[in-house]
């Protein structure tokens, strides 16, 4: 059993997504320590709690800005000493963690590049330089999609694309009869739903235009609002913001939607994304309409599993087409065939094999 130190830009309980899916599986064979981004505290200290088989570490720093990275380095060293960790792997989701972990000497260094973080709003200016250092330090690199892989494949000798996968059994529950959640049951149909982080990637103007054009359609939006002002979100009687929901609750909401939306704006922050929600929506048995995100067009759009709408007019036209359908049995069979071999379990197995094949002593892989 190996120790895995994971350094992430995401809080464990923020949204259940790629890190949680993968690391809970790695935790069945390893001891996983998940380091969240440092936060402000009254002094320099850390807290450790067990959840989902993971040791989640929250590091706190006093507001004194001096020697921040040196103090974090000392805090990381203390954690390793307190937990009696001497041999370990390092797994990075953010290159920013190198500022206080570059001194560590892991047996294997893994970089899971799930997004192009440098394109996100408020990205630190030093992120690109630190990512270049991480590429040099890493023994193996994964990318969160094929578009991101194409952009980074020449930067490392051992890089592999692993796009968003799926926990099928979890979302198949949305095909069964379940009660409509209390905060959704009084919303009229047809319902067009979206869940995910609502930030600079979310297409606010598209939602505004469609909701205005079709006042009899109702739009259910689930997820936390971050990095944008809530005042900028479109407001209308047919737009319903239900806030964040637990991962376990999502199928109950989706069961009572008519159409699912991948409603991302086309900008630099979405150029390389591979939305996890796409296969999740499909597994739930929902027709999906997406903006032209590259990793949705290929493979889902090309396989005629997802509508690709490049304007409000085309989005409305596809929705009208779906709302008149009486039967989706053939389409659903096609979806199930397409998703048959897709699972986070399979992704874990492939990643684990590649990691185990890394030969640290020679910096080569087999």
Tab-separated table of N, CA, C and O in Angstrom, residues 181-294:
chain	number	residue	atom	x	y	z
A	181	UNK	N	-38.203	16.085	-6.021
A	181	UNK	CA	-37.732	16.806	-4.824
A	181	UNK	C	-38.624	17.985	-4.467
A	181	UNK	O	-39.247	18.609	-5.338
A	182	UNK	N	-38.663	18.280	-3.187
A	182	UNK	CA	-39.579	19.281	-2.656
A	182	UNK	C	-39.427	20.636	-3.339
A	182	UNK	O	-40.422	21.316	-3.644
A	183	UNK	N	-38.186	21.064	-3.573
A	183	UNK	CA	-37.975	22.404	-4.138
A	183	UNK	C	-38.118	22.437	-5.658
A	183	UNK	O	-37.936	23.497	-6.276
A	184	UNK	N	-38.443	21.303	-6.261
A	184	UNK	CA	-38.611	21.251	-7.709
A	184	UNK	C	-40.031	20.874	-8.126
A	184	UNK	O	-40.453	21.169	-9.248
A	185	UNK	N	-40.775	20.233	-7.239
A	185	UNK	CA	-42.029	19.595	-7.633
A	185	UNK	C	-43.089	20.565	-8.133
A	185	UNK	O	-43.984	20.177	-8.888
A	186	UNK	N	-43.012	21.820	-7.745
A	186	UNK	CA	-44.022	22.787	-8.172
A	186	UNK	C	-43.615	23.574	-9.421
A	186	UNK	O	-44.349	24.468	-9.864
A	187	UNK	N	-42.455	23.242	-9.985
A	187	UNK	CA	-42.013	23.901	-11.215
A	187	UNK	C	-42.721	23.240	-12.399
A	187	UNK	O	-42.661	22.014	-12.556
A	188	UNK	N	-43.382	24.001	-13.239
A	188	UNK	CA	-44.114	23.412	-14.372
A	188	UNK	C	-43.179	22.763	-15.399
A	188	UNK	O	-41.975	23.033	-15.438
A	189	UNK	N	-43.760	21.921	-16.231
A	189	UNK	CA	-43.071	21.346	-17.386
A	189	UNK	C	-43.438	22.147	-18.622
A	189	UNK	O	-44.484	22.818	-18.639
A	190	UNK	N	-42.607	22.078	-19.678
A	190	UNK	CA	-41.371	21.308	-19.777
A	190	UNK	C	-40.236	21.933	-18.972
A	190	UNK	O	-40.156	23.154	-18.842
A	191	UNK	N	-39.387	21.045	-18.460
A	191	UNK	CA	-38.238	21.484	-17.672
A	191	UNK	C	-36.944	21.179	-18.436
A	191	UNK	O	-36.722	20.054	-18.886
A	192	UNK	N	-36.092	22.175	-18.541
A	192	UNK	CA	-34.769	22.018	-19.120
A	192	UNK	C	-33.769	22.245	-18.000
A	192	UNK	O	-33.775	23.318	-17.366
A	193	UNK	N	-32.930	21.256	-17.707
A	193	UNK	CA	-32.091	21.306	-16.520
A	193	UNK	C	-30.604	21.375	-16.803
A	193	UNK	O	-30.113	20.905	-17.837
A	194	UNK	N	-29.904	21.971	-15.855
A	194	UNK	CA	-28.438	22.043	-15.867
A	194	UNK	C	-27.954	21.882	-14.442
A	194	UNK	O	-28.533	22.446	-13.515
A	195	UNK	N	-26.877	21.101	-14.248
A	195	UNK	CA	-26.204	21.123	-12.954
A	195	UNK	C	-24.706	21.253	-13.171
A	195	UNK	O	-24.157	20.797	-14.176
A	196	UNK	N	-24.063	21.903	-12.244
A	196	UNK	CA	-22.624	22.125	-12.328
A	196	UNK	C	-22.267	23.449	-11.691
A	196	UNK	O	-23.121	24.169	-11.163
A	197	UNK	N	-20.984	23.764	-11.750
A	197	UNK	CA	-20.511	25.035	-11.206
A	197	UNK	C	-20.951	26.157	-12.145
A	197	UNK	O	-20.781	26.077	-13.362
A	198	UNK	N	-21.539	27.193	-11.568
A	198	UNK	CA	-21.998	28.339	-12.353
A	198	UNK	C	-20.951	29.438	-12.192
A	198	UNK	O	-20.905	30.138	-11.174
A	199	UNK	N	-20.095	29.558	-13.204
A	199	UNK	CA	-18.990	30.514	-13.134
A	199	UNK	C	-18.828	31.181	-14.498
A	199	UNK	O	-19.790	31.248	-15.278
A	200	UNK	N	-17.616	31.655	-14.803
A	200	UNK	CA	-17.399	32.376	-16.057
A	200	UNK	C	-17.590	31.492	-17.289
A	200	UNK	O	-17.701	31.995	-18.411
A	201	UNK	N	-17.653	30.192	-17.094
A	201	UNK	CA	-17.856	29.283	-18.222
A	201	UNK	C	-19.334	29.144	-18.602
A	201	UNK	O	-19.657	28.741	-19.719
A	202	UNK	N	-20.217	29.442	-17.691
A	202	UNK	CA	-21.658	29.275	-17.921
A	202	UNK	C	-22.165	30.363	-18.874
A	202	UNK	O	-21.845	31.542	-18.721
A	203	UNK	N	-22.970	29.962	-19.852
A	203	UNK	CA	-23.451	30.903	-20.871
A	203	UNK	C	-24.700	31.632	-20.368
A	203	UNK	O	-25.841	31.243	-20.651
A	204	UNK	N	-24.460	32.703	-19.645
A	204	UNK	CA	-25.533	33.496	-19.053
A	204	UNK	C	-26.447	34.077	-20.127
A	204	UNK	O	-27.684	34.044	-20.008
A	205	UNK	N	-25.850	34.607	-21.175
A	205	UNK	CA	-26.645	35.283	-22.202
A	205	UNK	C	-27.502	34.297	-22.987
A	205	UNK	O	-28.619	34.620	-23.393
A	206	UNK	N	-27.016	33.096	-23.217
A	206	UNK	CA	-27.805	32.089	-23.913
A	206	UNK	C	-29.030	31.722	-23.086
A	206	UNK	O	-30.154	31.629	-23.609
A	207	UNK	N	-28.834	31.523	-21.790
A	207	UNK	CA	-29.967	31.223	-20.909
A	207	UNK	C	-30.975	32.368	-20.920
A	207	UNK	O	-32.190	32.137	-21.008
A	208	UNK	N	-30.475	33.583	-20.846
A	208	UNK	CA	-31.347	34.757	-20.827
A	208	UNK	C	-32.208	34.811	-22.099
A	208	UNK	O	-33.422	35.032	-22.038
A	209	UNK	N	-31.578	34.586	-23.251
A	209	UNK	CA	-32.277	34.699	-24.526
A	209	UNK	C	-33.313	33.598	-24.707
A	209	UNK	O	-34.445	33.852	-25.146
A	210	UNK	N	-32.946	32.362	-24.370
A	210	UNK	CA	-33.880	31.252	-24.549
A	210	UNK	C	-35.058	31.382	-23.588
A	210	UNK	O	-36.212	31.158	-23.960
A	211	UNK	N	-34.765	31.739	-22.346
A	211	UNK	CA	-35.833	31.875	-21.352
A	211	UNK	C	-36.810	32.984	-21.740
A	211	UNK	O	-38.022	32.858	-21.536
A	212	UNK	N	-36.289	34.053	-22.338
A	212	UNK	CA	-37.152	35.153	-22.779
A	212	UNK	C	-38.003	34.722	-23.977
A	212	UNK	O	-39.191	35.063	-24.071
A	213	UNK	N	-37.382	33.954	-24.884
A	213	UNK	CA	-38.090	33.533	-26.105
A	213	UNK	C	-39.150	32.484	-25.835
A	213	UNK	O	-40.136	32.392	-26.576
A	214	UNK	N	-38.938	31.676	-24.802
A	214	UNK	CA	-39.882	30.607	-24.483
A	214	UNK	C	-40.316	30.715	-23.016
A	214	UNK	O	-39.860	29.958	-22.159
A	215	UNK	N	-41.175	31.666	-22.706
A	215	UNK	CA	-41.584	31.882	-21.298
A	215	UNK	C	-42.359	30.708	-20.713
A	215	UNK	O	-42.491	30.624	-19.482
A	216	UNK	N	-42.868	29.812	-21.575
A	216	UNK	CA	-43.608	28.650	-21.069
A	216	UNK	C	-42.693	27.466	-20.764
A	216	UNK	O	-43.146	26.452	-20.232
A	217	UNK	N	-41.403	27.565	-21.120
A	217	UNK	CA	-40.426	26.552	-20.729
A	217	UNK	C	-39.793	26.980	-19.403
A	217	UNK	O	-39.600	28.167	-19.148
A	218	UNK	N	-39.441	25.979	-18.594
A	218	UNK	CA	-38.853	26.288	-17.290
A	218	UNK	C	-37.454	25.699	-17.184
A	218	UNK	O	-37.223	24.549	-17.550
A	219	UNK	N	-36.553	26.530	-16.673
A	219	UNK	CA	-35.135	26.207	-16.644
A	219	UNK	C	-34.696	26.002	-15.197
A	219	UNK	O	-34.762	26.919	-14.371
A	220	UNK	N	-34.262	24.772	-14.901
A	220	UNK	CA	-33.830	24.393	-13.551
A	220	UNK	C	-32.302	24.406	-13.524
A	220	UNK	O	-31.655	23.633	-14.244
A	221	UNK	N	-31.718	25.276	-12.705
A	221	UNK	CA	-30.270	25.448	-12.644
A	221	UNK	C	-29.789	25.044	-11.251
A	221	UNK	O	-30.182	25.648	-10.253
A	222	UNK	N	-28.955	24.013	-11.204
A	222	UNK	CA	-28.454	23.469	-9.936
A	222	UNK	C	-26.946	23.653	-9.863
A	222	UNK	O	-26.236	23.323	-10.817
A	223	UNK	N	-26.458	24.176	-8.746
A	223	UNK	CA	-25.022	24.290	-8.550
A	223	UNK	C	-24.628	25.579	-7.855
A	223	UNK	O	-25.405	26.542	-7.791
A	224	UNK	N	-23.396	25.615	-7.340
A	224	UNK	CA	-22.904	26.814	-6.667
A	224	UNK	C	-22.516	27.898	-7.670
A	224	UNK	O	-22.079	27.604	-8.790
A	225	UNK	N	-22.680	29.158	-7.271
A	225	UNK	CA	-22.264	30.297	-8.088
A	225	UNK	C	-20.925	30.804	-7.554
A	225	UNK	O	-20.823	31.184	-6.388
A	226	UNK	N	-19.892	30.778	-8.402
A	226	UNK	CA	-18.554	31.203	-7.960
A	226	UNK	C	-17.911	32.086	-9.034
A	226	UNK	O	-18.180	31.928	-10.225
A	227	UNK	N	-17.097	33.011	-8.587
A	227	UNK	CA	-16.282	33.883	-9.447
A	227	UNK	C	-17.079	34.834	-10.329
A	227	UNK	O	-16.509	35.561	-11.131
A	228	UNK	N	-18.393	34.775	-10.240
A	228	UNK	CA	-19.232	35.762	-10.929
A	228	UNK	C	-20.233	36.310	-9.928
A	228	UNK	O	-20.525	35.674	-8.911
A	229	UNK	N	-20.769	37.470	-10.213
A	229	UNK	CA	-21.733	38.118	-9.325
A	229	UNK	C	-23.123	37.532	-9.579
A	229	UNK	O	-23.585	37.487	-10.729
A	230	UNK	N	-23.772	37.092	-8.522
A	230	UNK	CA	-25.124	36.549	-8.663
A	230	UNK	C	-26.081	37.558	-9.298
A	230	UNK	O	-27.063	37.161	-9.936
A	231	UNK	N	-25.783	38.833	-9.129
A	231	UNK	CA	-26.638	39.873	-9.710
A	231	UNK	C	-26.618	39.835	-11.233
A	231	UNK	O	-27.536	40.354	-11.890
A	232	UNK	N	-25.561	39.227	-11.818
A	232	UNK	CA	-25.446	39.171	-13.272
A	232	UNK	C	-26.250	38.026	-13.883
A	232	UNK	O	-26.416	37.962	-15.106
A	233	UNK	N	-26.724	37.105	-13.043
A	233	UNK	CA	-27.492	35.975	-13.561
A	233	UNK	C	-28.860	36.455	-14.047
A	233	UNK	O	-29.475	37.316	-13.420
A	234	UNK	N	-29.344	35.913	-15.162
A	234	UNK	CA	-30.666	36.327	-15.653
A	234	UNK	C	-31.762	35.946	-14.670
A	234	UNK	O	-31.740	34.860	-14.076
A	235	UNK	N	-32.708	36.834	-14.509
A	235	UNK	CA	-33.833	36.602	-13.594
A	235	UNK	C	-35.129	36.599	-14.400
A	235	UNK	O	-35.369	37.480	-15.223
A	236	UNK	N	-35.943	35.591	-14.179
A	236	UNK	CA	-37.244	35.499	-14.848
A	236	UNK	C	-38.077	34.477	-14.094
A	236	UNK	O	-37.553	33.637	-13.345
A	237	UNK	N	-39.386	34.536	-14.293
A	237	UNK	CA	-40.282	33.614	-13.596
A	237	UNK	C	-40.069	32.166	-14.033
A	237	UNK	O	-40.439	31.249	-13.291
A	238	UNK	N	-39.468	31.968	-15.190
A	238	UNK	CA	-39.255	30.597	-15.678
A	238	UNK	C	-37.812	30.128	-15.508
A	238	UNK	O	-37.420	29.110	-16.067
A	239	UNK	N	-37.007	30.850	-14.741
A	239	UNK	CA	-35.640	30.409	-14.410
A	239	UNK	C	-35.592	30.149	-12.908
A	239	UNK	O	-35.922	31.021	-12.101
A	240	UNK	N	-35.157	28.951	-12.538
A	240	UNK	CA	-35.210	28.517	-11.143
A	240	UNK	C	-33.812	28.087	-10.686
A	240	UNK	O	-33.299	27.049	-11.119
A	241	UNK	N	-33.188	28.861	-9.825
A	241	UNK	CA	-31.877	28.534	-9.270
A	241	UNK	C	-32.091	27.792	-7.947
A	241	UNK	O	-32.556	28.380	-6.967
A	242	UNK	N	-31.758	26.520	-7.947
A	242	UNK	CA	-32.028	25.698	-6.762
A	242	UNK	C	-30.807	25.526	-5.858
A	242	UNK	O	-30.890	24.851	-4.835
A	243	UNK	N	-29.672	26.119	-6.252
A	243	UNK	CA	-28.488	26.042	-5.403
A	243	UNK	C	-27.763	24.711	-5.531
A	243	UNK	O	-28.153	23.838	-6.308
A	244	UNK	N	-26.705	24.517	-4.738
A	244	UNK	CA	-25.937	23.265	-4.789
A	244	UNK	C	-26.746	22.094	-4.248
A	244	UNK	O	-27.574	22.257	-3.347
A	245	UNK	N	-26.498	20.914	-4.800
A	245	UNK	CA	-27.110	19.676	-4.319
A	245	UNK	C	-26.021	18.624	-4.131
A	245	UNK	O	-24.973	18.670	-4.753
A	246	UNK	N	-26.298	17.667	-3.270
A	246	UNK	CA	-25.362	16.567	-3.070
A	246	UNK	C	-25.333	15.682	-4.319
A	246	UNK	O	-26.337	15.561	-5.037
A	247	UNK	N	-24.203	15.083	-4.551
A	247	UNK	CA	-24.053	14.163	-5.684
A	247	UNK	C	-25.115	13.071	-5.631
A	247	UNK	O	-25.691	12.697	-6.660
A	248	UNK	N	-25.419	12.590	-4.435
A	248	UNK	CA	-26.406	11.521	-4.276
A	248	UNK	C	-27.814	11.967	-4.654
A	248	UNK	O	-28.674	11.137	-4.976
A	249	UNK	N	-28.062	13.276	-4.638
A	249	UNK	CA	-29.398	13.796	-4.927
A	249	UNK	C	-29.656	14.053	-6.409
A	249	UNK	O	-30.810	14.181	-6.829
A	250	UNK	N	-28.610	14.145	-7.207
A	250	UNK	CA	-28.765	14.574	-8.599
A	250	UNK	C	-29.733	13.703	-9.404
A	250	UNK	O	-30.574	14.241	-10.138
A	251	UNK	N	-29.660	12.364	-9.320
A	251	UNK	CA	-30.606	11.564	-10.116
A	251	UNK	C	-32.070	11.849	-9.794
A	251	UNK	O	-32.927	11.773	-10.681
A	252	UNK	N	-32.372	12.191	-8.547
A	252	UNK	CA	-33.759	12.491	-8.167
A	252	UNK	C	-34.272	13.729	-8.890
A	252	UNK	O	-35.448	13.803	-9.265
A	253	UNK	N	-33.401	14.714	-9.080
A	253	UNK	CA	-33.790	15.918	-9.812
A	253	UNK	C	-33.893	15.626	-11.311
A	253	UNK	O	-34.861	16.026	-11.973
A	254	UNK	N	-32.900	14.921	-11.840
A	254	UNK	CA	-32.855	14.657	-13.280
A	254	UNK	C	-34.031	13.797	-13.742
A	254	UNK	O	-34.482	13.926	-14.884
A	255	UNK	N	-34.517	12.942	-12.871
A	255	UNK	CA	-35.627	12.060	-13.215
A	255	UNK	C	-36.841	12.852	-13.700
A	255	UNK	O	-37.640	12.360	-14.518
A	256	UNK	N	-36.952	14.077	-13.267
A	256	UNK	CA	-38.144	14.878	-13.559
A	256	UNK	C	-37.850	16.045	-14.510
A	256	UNK	O	-38.597	17.009	-14.565
A	257	UNK	N	-36.722	15.946	-15.244
A	257	UNK	CA	-36.434	16.905	-16.305
A	257	UNK	C	-36.897	16.329	-17.643
A	257	UNK	O	-37.023	15.111	-17.811
A	258	UNK	N	-37.100	17.204	-18.596
A	258	UNK	CA	-37.452	16.787	-19.949
A	258	UNK	C	-36.242	16.812	-20.887
A	258	UNK	O	-36.130	15.998	-21.798
A	259	UNK	N	-35.341	17.746	-20.649
A	259	UNK	CA	-34.128	17.914	-21.460
A	259	UNK	C	-33.010	18.362	-20.539
A	259	UNK	O	-33.236	19.103	-19.576
A	260	UNK	N	-31.792	17.908	-20.817
A	260	UNK	CA	-30.617	18.354	-20.065
A	260	UNK	C	-29.769	19.268	-20.950
A	260	UNK	O	-29.694	19.082	-22.168
A	261	UNK	N	-29.132	20.233	-20.317
A	261	UNK	CA	-28.361	21.236	-21.048
A	261	UNK	C	-26.889	21.221	-20.632
A	261	UNK	O	-26.573	21.163	-19.453
A	262	UNK	N	-26.012	21.278	-21.627
A	262	UNK	CA	-24.594	21.582	-21.407
A	262	UNK	C	-24.430	23.015	-21.899
A	262	UNK	O	-24.167	23.267	-23.068
A	263	UNK	N	-24.643	23.951	-20.989
A	263	UNK	CA	-24.784	25.364	-21.368
A	263	UNK	C	-23.515	26.137	-21.025
A	263	UNK	O	-23.470	26.931	-20.076
A	264	UNK	N	-22.463	25.899	-21.825
A	264	UNK	CA	-21.205	26.605	-21.614
A	264	UNK	C	-20.984	27.627	-22.715
A	264	UNK	O	-21.245	27.366	-23.900
A	265	UNK	N	-20.487	28.791	-22.325
A	265	UNK	CA	-20.098	29.807	-23.298
A	265	UNK	C	-18.869	29.317	-24.063
A	265	UNK	O	-18.109	28.472	-23.577
A	266	UNK	N	-18.686	29.832	-25.258
A	266	UNK	CA	-17.495	29.502	-26.035
A	266	UNK	C	-16.489	30.618	-25.819
A	266	UNK	O	-16.598	31.715	-26.370
A	267	UNK	N	-15.505	30.342	-24.969
A	267	UNK	CA	-14.456	31.313	-24.676
A	267	UNK	C	-13.192	30.567	-24.267
A	267	UNK	O	-13.154	29.330	-24.296
A	268	UNK	N	-12.166	31.288	-23.888
A	268	UNK	CA	-10.883	30.637	-23.602
A	268	UNK	C	-10.958	29.705	-22.400
A	268	UNK	O	-10.201	28.736	-22.313
A	269	UNK	N	-11.886	29.947	-21.485
A	269	UNK	CA	-11.988	29.090	-20.298
A	269	UNK	C	-12.680	27.762	-20.601
A	269	UNK	O	-12.635	26.840	-19.786
A	270	UNK	N	-13.344	27.654	-21.749
A	270	UNK	CA	-14.045	26.407	-22.099
A	270	UNK	C	-13.409	25.686	-23.281
A	270	UNK	O	-13.911	24.651	-23.714
A	271	UNK	N	-12.315	26.216	-23.804
A	271	UNK	CA	-11.718	25.632	-25.012
A	271	UNK	C	-11.297	24.180	-24.807
A	271	UNK	O	-11.375	23.359	-25.726
A	272	UNK	N	-10.858	23.840	-23.594
A	272	UNK	CA	-10.294	22.513	-23.364
A	272	UNK	C	-11.117	21.654	-22.409
A	272	UNK	O	-10.660	20.582	-22.002
A	273	UNK	N	-12.322	22.092	-22.042
A	273	UNK	CA	-13.080	21.328	-21.048
A	273	UNK	C	-13.695	20.073	-21.658
A	273	UNK	O	-14.013	20.005	-22.841
A	274	UNK	N	-13.862	19.072	-20.805
A	274	UNK	CA	-14.542	17.823	-21.170
A	274	UNK	C	-15.608	17.589	-20.106
A	274	UNK	O	-15.359	16.929	-19.097
A	275	UNK	N	-16.805	18.125	-20.312
A	275	UNK	CA	-17.812	18.138	-19.235
A	275	UNK	C	-18.232	16.737	-18.780
A	275	UNK	O	-18.738	15.942	-19.568
A	276	UNK	N	-18.021	16.470	-17.513
A	276	UNK	CA	-18.425	15.187	-16.939
A	276	UNK	C	-19.927	14.977	-17.044
A	276	UNK	O	-20.406	13.852	-17.154
A	277	UNK	N	-20.666	16.082	-17.023
A	277	UNK	CA	-22.123	15.972	-17.029
A	277	UNK	C	-22.665	15.377	-18.322
A	277	UNK	O	-23.776	14.844	-18.330
A	278	UNK	N	-21.912	15.426	-19.435
A	278	UNK	CA	-22.440	14.921	-20.700
A	278	UNK	C	-22.800	13.433	-20.617
A	278	UNK	O	-23.958	13.066	-20.850
A	279	UNK	N	-21.862	12.537	-20.282
A	279	UNK	CA	-22.249	11.126	-20.172
A	279	UNK	C	-23.199	10.860	-19.017
A	279	UNK	O	-23.988	9.906	-19.069
A	280	UNK	N	-23.148	11.702	-17.972
A	280	UNK	CA	-24.070	11.516	-16.843
A	280	UNK	C	-25.508	11.787	-17.267
A	280	UNK	O	-26.432	11.041	-16.926
A	281	UNK	N	-25.710	12.877	-17.998
A	281	UNK	CA	-27.043	13.166	-18.539
A	281	UNK	C	-27.550	12.002	-19.394
A	281	UNK	O	-28.712	11.591	-19.305
A	282	UNK	N	-26.669	11.508	-20.268
A	282	UNK	CA	-27.065	10.426	-21.178
A	282	UNK	C	-27.421	9.161	-20.407
A	282	UNK	O	-28.413	8.495	-20.711
A	283	UNK	N	-26.620	8.822	-19.418
A	283	UNK	CA	-26.911	7.628	-18.619
A	283	UNK	C	-28.246	7.755	-17.906
A	283	UNK	O	-28.938	6.750	-17.680
A	284	UNK	N	-28.618	8.984	-17.577
A	284	UNK	CA	-29.906	9.223	-16.926
A	284	UNK	C	-31.072	9.085	-17.909
A	284	UNK	O	-32.235	9.123	-17.497
A	285	UNK	N	-30.749	8.941	-19.191
A	285	UNK	CA	-31.790	8.769	-20.196
A	285	UNK	C	-32.362	10.067	-20.717
A	285	UNK	O	-33.442	10.074	-21.322
A	286	UNK	N	-31.643	11.161	-20.509
A	286	UNK	CA	-32.141	12.477	-20.925
A	286	UNK	C	-31.588	12.893	-22.284
A	286	UNK	O	-30.384	12.723	-22.542
A	287	UNK	N	-32.420	13.457	-23.163
A	287	UNK	CA	-31.880	14.094	-24.365
A	287	UNK	C	-31.043	15.292	-23.945
A	287	UNK	O	-31.369	15.982	-22.970
A	288	UNK	N	-29.951	15.540	-24.669
A	288	UNK	CA	-28.986	16.561	-24.276
A	288	UNK	C	-28.786	17.558	-25.417
A	288	UNK	O	-28.587	17.155	-26.566
A	289	UNK	N	-28.805	18.823	-25.066
A	289	UNK	CA	-28.456	19.885	-26.003
A	289	UNK	C	-27.244	20.614	-25.438
A	289	UNK	O	-27.248	21.031	-24.286
A	290	UNK	N	-26.210	20.749	-26.257
A	290	UNK	CA	-24.960	21.363	-25.807
A	290	UNK	C	-24.545	22.486	-26.741
A	290	UNK	O	-24.815	22.456	-27.946
A	291	UNK	N	-23.884	23.473	-26.177
A	291	UNK	CA	-23.173	24.445	-27.003
A	291	UNK	C	-21.972	23.721	-27.633
A	291	UNK	O	-21.609	22.619	-27.197
A	292	UNK	N	-21.341	24.300	-28.668
A	292	UNK	CA	-20.295	23.568	-29.409
A	292	UNK	C	-18.953	23.456	-28.676
A	292	UNK	O	-17.932	24.004	-29.101
A	293	UNK	N	-18.955	22.721	-27.585
A	293	UNK	CA	-17.732	22.393	-26.857
A	293	UNK	C	-17.024	21.262	-27.605
A	293	UNK	O	-17.644	20.244	-27.952
A	294	UNK	N	-15.728	21.425	-27.856
A	294	UNK	CA	-15.003	20.482	-28.712
A	294	UNK	C	-15.114	19.044	-28.234
A	294	UNK	O	-15.327	18.123	-29.029
